[in-house]
mmCIF file of C-alpha atoms in Angstrom:
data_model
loop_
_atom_site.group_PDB
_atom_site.id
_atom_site.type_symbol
_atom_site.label_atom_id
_atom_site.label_comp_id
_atom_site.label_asym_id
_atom_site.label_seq_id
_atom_site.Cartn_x
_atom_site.Cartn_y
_atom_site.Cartn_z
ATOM 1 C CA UNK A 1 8.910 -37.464 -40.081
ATOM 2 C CA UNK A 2 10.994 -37.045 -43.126
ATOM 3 C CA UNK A 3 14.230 -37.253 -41.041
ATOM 4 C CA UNK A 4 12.929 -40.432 -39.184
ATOM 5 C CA UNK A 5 11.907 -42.042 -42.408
ATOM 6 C CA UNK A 6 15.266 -41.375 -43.964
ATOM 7 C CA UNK A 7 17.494 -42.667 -41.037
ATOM 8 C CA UNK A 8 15.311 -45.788 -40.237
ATOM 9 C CA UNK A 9 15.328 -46.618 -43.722
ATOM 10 C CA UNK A 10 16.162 -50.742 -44.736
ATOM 11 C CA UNK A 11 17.532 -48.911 -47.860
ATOM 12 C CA UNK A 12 19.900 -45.624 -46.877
ATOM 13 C CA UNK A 13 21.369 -45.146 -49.915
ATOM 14 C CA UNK A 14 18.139 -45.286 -51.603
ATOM 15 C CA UNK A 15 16.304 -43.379 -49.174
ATOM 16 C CA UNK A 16 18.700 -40.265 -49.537
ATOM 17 C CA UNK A 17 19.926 -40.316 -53.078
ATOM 18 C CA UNK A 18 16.627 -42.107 -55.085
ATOM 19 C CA UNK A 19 16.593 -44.526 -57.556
ATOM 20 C CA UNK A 20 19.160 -44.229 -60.795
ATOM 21 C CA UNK A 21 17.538 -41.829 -63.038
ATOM 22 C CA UNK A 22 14.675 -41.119 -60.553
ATOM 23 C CA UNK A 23 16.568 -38.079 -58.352
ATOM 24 C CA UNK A 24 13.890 -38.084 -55.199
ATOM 25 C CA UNK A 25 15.294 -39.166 -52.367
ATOM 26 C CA UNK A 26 15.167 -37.518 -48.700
ATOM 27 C CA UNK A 27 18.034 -35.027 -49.867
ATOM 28 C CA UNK A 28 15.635 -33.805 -52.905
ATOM 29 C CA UNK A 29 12.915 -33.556 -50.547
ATOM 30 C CA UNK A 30 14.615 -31.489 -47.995
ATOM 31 C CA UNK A 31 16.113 -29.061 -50.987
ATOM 32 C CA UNK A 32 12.245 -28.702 -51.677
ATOM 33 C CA UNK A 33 11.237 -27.726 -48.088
ATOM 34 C CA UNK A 34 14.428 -25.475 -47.986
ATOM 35 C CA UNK A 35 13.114 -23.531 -50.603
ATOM 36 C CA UNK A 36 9.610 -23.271 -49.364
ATOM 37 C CA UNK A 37 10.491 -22.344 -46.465
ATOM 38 C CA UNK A 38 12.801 -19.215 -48.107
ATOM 39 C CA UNK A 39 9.944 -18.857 -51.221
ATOM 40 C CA UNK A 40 7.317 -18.457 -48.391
ATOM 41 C CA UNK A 41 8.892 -15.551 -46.361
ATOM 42 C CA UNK A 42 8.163 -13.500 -50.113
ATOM 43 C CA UNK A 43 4.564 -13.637 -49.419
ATOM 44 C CA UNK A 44 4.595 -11.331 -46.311
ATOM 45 C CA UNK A 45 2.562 -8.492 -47.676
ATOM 46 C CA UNK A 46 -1.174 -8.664 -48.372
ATOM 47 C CA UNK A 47 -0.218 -8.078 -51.842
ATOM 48 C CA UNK A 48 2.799 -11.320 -52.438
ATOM 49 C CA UNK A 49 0.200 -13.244 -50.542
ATOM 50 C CA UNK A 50 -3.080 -12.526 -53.146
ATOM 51 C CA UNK A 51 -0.668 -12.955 -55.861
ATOM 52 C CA UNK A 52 0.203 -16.549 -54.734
ATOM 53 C CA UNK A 53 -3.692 -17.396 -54.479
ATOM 54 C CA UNK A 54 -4.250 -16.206 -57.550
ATOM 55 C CA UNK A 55 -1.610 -18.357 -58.965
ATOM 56 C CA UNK A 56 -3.247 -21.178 -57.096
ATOM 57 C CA UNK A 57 -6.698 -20.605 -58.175
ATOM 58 C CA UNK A 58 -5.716 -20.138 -61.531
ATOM 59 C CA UNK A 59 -3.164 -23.174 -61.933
ATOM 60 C CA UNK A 60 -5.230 -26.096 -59.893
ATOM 61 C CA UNK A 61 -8.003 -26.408 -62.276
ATOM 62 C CA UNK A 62 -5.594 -27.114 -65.316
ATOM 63 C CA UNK A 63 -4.011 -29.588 -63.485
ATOM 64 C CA UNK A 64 -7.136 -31.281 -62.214
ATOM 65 C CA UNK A 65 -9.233 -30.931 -65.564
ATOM 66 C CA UNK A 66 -5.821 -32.804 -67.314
ATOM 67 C CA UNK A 67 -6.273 -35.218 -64.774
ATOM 68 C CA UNK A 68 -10.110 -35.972 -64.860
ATOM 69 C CA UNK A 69 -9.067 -35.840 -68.887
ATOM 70 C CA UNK A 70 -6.222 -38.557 -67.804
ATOM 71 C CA UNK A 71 -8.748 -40.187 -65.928
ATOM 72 C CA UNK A 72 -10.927 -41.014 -69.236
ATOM 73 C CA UNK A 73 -7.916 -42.255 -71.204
ATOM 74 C CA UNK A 74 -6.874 -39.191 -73.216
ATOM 75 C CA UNK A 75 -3.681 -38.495 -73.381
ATOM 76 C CA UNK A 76 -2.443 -35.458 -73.632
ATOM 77 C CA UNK A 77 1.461 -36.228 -74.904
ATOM 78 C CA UNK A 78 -0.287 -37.535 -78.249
ATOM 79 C CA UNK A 79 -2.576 -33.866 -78.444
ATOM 80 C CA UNK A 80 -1.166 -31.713 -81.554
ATOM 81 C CA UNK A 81 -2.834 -28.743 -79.827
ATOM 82 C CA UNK A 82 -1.913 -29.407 -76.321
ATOM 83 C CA UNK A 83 1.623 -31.153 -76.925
ATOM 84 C CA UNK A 84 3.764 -28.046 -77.766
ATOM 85 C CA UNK A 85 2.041 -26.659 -74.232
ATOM 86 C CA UNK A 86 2.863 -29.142 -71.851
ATOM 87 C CA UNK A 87 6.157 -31.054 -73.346
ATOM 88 C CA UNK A 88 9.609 -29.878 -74.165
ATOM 89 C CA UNK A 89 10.832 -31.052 -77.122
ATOM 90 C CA UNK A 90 13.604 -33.188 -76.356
ATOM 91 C CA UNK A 91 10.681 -35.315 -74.335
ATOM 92 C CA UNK A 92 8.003 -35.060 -76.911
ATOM 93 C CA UNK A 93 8.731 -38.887 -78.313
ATOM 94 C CA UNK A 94 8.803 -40.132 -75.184
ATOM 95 C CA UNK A 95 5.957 -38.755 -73.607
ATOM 96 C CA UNK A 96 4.002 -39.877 -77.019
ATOM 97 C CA UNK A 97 5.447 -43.435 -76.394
ATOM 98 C CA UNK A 98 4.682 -43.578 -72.766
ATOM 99 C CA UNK A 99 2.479 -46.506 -71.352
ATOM 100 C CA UNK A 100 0.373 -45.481 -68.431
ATOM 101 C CA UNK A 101 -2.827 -46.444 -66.669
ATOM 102 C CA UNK A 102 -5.304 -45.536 -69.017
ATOM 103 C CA UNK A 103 -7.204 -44.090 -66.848
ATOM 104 C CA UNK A 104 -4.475 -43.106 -64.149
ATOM 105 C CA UNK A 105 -3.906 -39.262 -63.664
ATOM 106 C CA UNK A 106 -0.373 -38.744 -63.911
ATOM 107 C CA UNK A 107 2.187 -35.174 -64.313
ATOM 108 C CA UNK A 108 3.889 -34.101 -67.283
ATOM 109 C CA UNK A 109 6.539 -36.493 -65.756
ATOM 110 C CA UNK A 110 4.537 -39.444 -66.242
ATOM 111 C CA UNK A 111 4.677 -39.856 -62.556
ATOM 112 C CA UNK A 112 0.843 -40.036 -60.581
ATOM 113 C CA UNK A 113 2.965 -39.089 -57.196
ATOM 114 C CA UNK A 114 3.754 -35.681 -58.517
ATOM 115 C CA UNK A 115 0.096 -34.539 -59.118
ATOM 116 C CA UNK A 116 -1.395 -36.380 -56.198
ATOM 117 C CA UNK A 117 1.172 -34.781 -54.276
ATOM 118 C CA UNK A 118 0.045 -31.407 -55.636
ATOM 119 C CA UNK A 119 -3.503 -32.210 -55.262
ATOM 120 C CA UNK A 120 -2.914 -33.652 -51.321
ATOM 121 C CA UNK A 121 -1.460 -30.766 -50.745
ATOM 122 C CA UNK A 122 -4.063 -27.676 -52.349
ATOM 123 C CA UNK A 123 -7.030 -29.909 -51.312
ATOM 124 C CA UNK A 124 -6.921 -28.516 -48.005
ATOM 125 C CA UNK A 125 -6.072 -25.325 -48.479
ATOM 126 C CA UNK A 126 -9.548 -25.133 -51.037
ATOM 127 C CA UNK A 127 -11.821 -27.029 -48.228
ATOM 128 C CA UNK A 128 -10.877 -24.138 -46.090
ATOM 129 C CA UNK A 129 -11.398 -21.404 -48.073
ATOM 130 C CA UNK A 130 -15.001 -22.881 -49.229
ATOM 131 C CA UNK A 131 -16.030 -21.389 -45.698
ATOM 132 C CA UNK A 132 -14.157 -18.216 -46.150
ATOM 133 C CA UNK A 133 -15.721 -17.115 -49.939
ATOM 134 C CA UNK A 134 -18.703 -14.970 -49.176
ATOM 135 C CA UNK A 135 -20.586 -14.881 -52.495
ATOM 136 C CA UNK A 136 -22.745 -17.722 -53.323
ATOM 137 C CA UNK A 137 -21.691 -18.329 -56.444
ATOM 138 C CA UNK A 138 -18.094 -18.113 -55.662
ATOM 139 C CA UNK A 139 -18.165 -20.710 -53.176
ATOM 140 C CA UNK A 140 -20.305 -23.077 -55.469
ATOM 141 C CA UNK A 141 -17.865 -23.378 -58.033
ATOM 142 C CA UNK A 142 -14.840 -23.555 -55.344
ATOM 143 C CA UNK A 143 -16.761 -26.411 -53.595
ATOM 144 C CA UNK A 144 -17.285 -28.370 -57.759
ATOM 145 C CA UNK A 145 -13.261 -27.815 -58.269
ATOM 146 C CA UNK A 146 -12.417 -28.777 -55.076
ATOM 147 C CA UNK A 147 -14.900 -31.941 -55.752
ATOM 148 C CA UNK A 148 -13.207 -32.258 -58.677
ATOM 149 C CA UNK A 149 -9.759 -32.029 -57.304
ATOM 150 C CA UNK A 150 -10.513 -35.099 -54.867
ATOM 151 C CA UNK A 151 -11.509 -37.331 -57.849
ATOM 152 C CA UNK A 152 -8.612 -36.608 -59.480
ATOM 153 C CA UNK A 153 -6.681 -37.137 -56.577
ATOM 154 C CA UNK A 154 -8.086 -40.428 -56.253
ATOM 155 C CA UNK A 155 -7.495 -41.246 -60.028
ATOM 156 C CA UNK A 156 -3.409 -40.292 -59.550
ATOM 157 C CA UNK A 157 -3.832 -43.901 -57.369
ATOM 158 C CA UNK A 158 -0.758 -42.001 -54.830
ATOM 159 C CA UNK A 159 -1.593 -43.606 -51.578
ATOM 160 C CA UNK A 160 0.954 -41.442 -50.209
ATOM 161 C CA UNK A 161 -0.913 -38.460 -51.348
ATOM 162 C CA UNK A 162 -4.270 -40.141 -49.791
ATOM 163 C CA UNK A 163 -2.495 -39.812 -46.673
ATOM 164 C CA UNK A 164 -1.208 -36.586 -47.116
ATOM 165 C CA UNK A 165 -4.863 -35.104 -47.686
ATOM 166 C CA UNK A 166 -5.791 -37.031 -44.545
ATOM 167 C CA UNK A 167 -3.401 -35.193 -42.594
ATOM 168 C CA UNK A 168 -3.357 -31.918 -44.002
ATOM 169 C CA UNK A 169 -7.335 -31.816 -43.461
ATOM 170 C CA UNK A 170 -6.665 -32.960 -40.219
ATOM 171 C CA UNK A 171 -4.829 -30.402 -39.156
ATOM 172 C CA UNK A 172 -6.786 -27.729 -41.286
ATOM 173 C CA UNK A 173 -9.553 -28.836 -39.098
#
């Protein structure tokens, strides 16, 4: 689909290179599904492959509590604490200075694509392993994050995500 997007494009310059000072076009995109496909042939072994969900479980509810955080106007650029986390220095100012949604979840990039991409993507992956997670109280608080992911995933306002969740539960179905 990529491919066909990118050829049939009205705009082929834009559609491979991106917009000035916004590098995402279909070249960017298929660098990023080079390297998954060579990052993903690491996680052979039961071991690689518990360390990557435990990356997962542990790094999705930052994202999505920043987002349900974004989602009720606080912004996390303008934190003291939470600044020095998230923000390199050179991008501190502008982060601070930023105008966004108020209550639009966006990434440390200012960009809502890039987390509801994240989110369409891990959303699921968590539906699925609901069913899988044998203690109770396991799979209650899977089922809250993964509630929790969706509504963040609907505050990022990425259609394009929407439609990515649609299709990846599709076919997780």
């Amino acid at each position: 689909l990529l491919m066909l997007s990118l050829i049939a494009s009205d705009f082929p310059h834009t559609a491979w290179f991106g917009l000035p000072n916004y590098h995402e076009g279909g070249l960017a995109l298929l660098s990023y599904l080079a390297l998954f496909v060579a990052t993903s042939s690491l996680f052979i072994s039961k071991r690689a492959q518990r360390l990557a969900l435990a990356c997962l479980t542990f790094s999705t509810p930052v994202a999505t509590v920043a987002g349900l955080g974004q989602m009720l106007g606080f912004n996390f650029a303008k934190s003291e604490t939470l600044s020095p986390l998230l923000y390199p220095s050179p991008s501190k100012f502008f982060m601070s200075q930023a105008v966004v949604g108020t209550t639009s979840v966006f990434s440390t990039l200012l960009n809502p694509d890039h987390v509801g991409s994240f989110l369409a993507l891990l959303l699921p992956f968590f539906l699925c392993a609901i069913g899988a997670i044998q203690k109770p109280i396991h799979r209650a608080l899977l089922a809250l994050l993964t509630l929790a992911m969706g509504v963040a995933l609907w505050g990022s306002h990425c259609r394009a995500g929407w439609v990515g969740y649609a299709a990846g539960a599709a076919f997780a179905m």
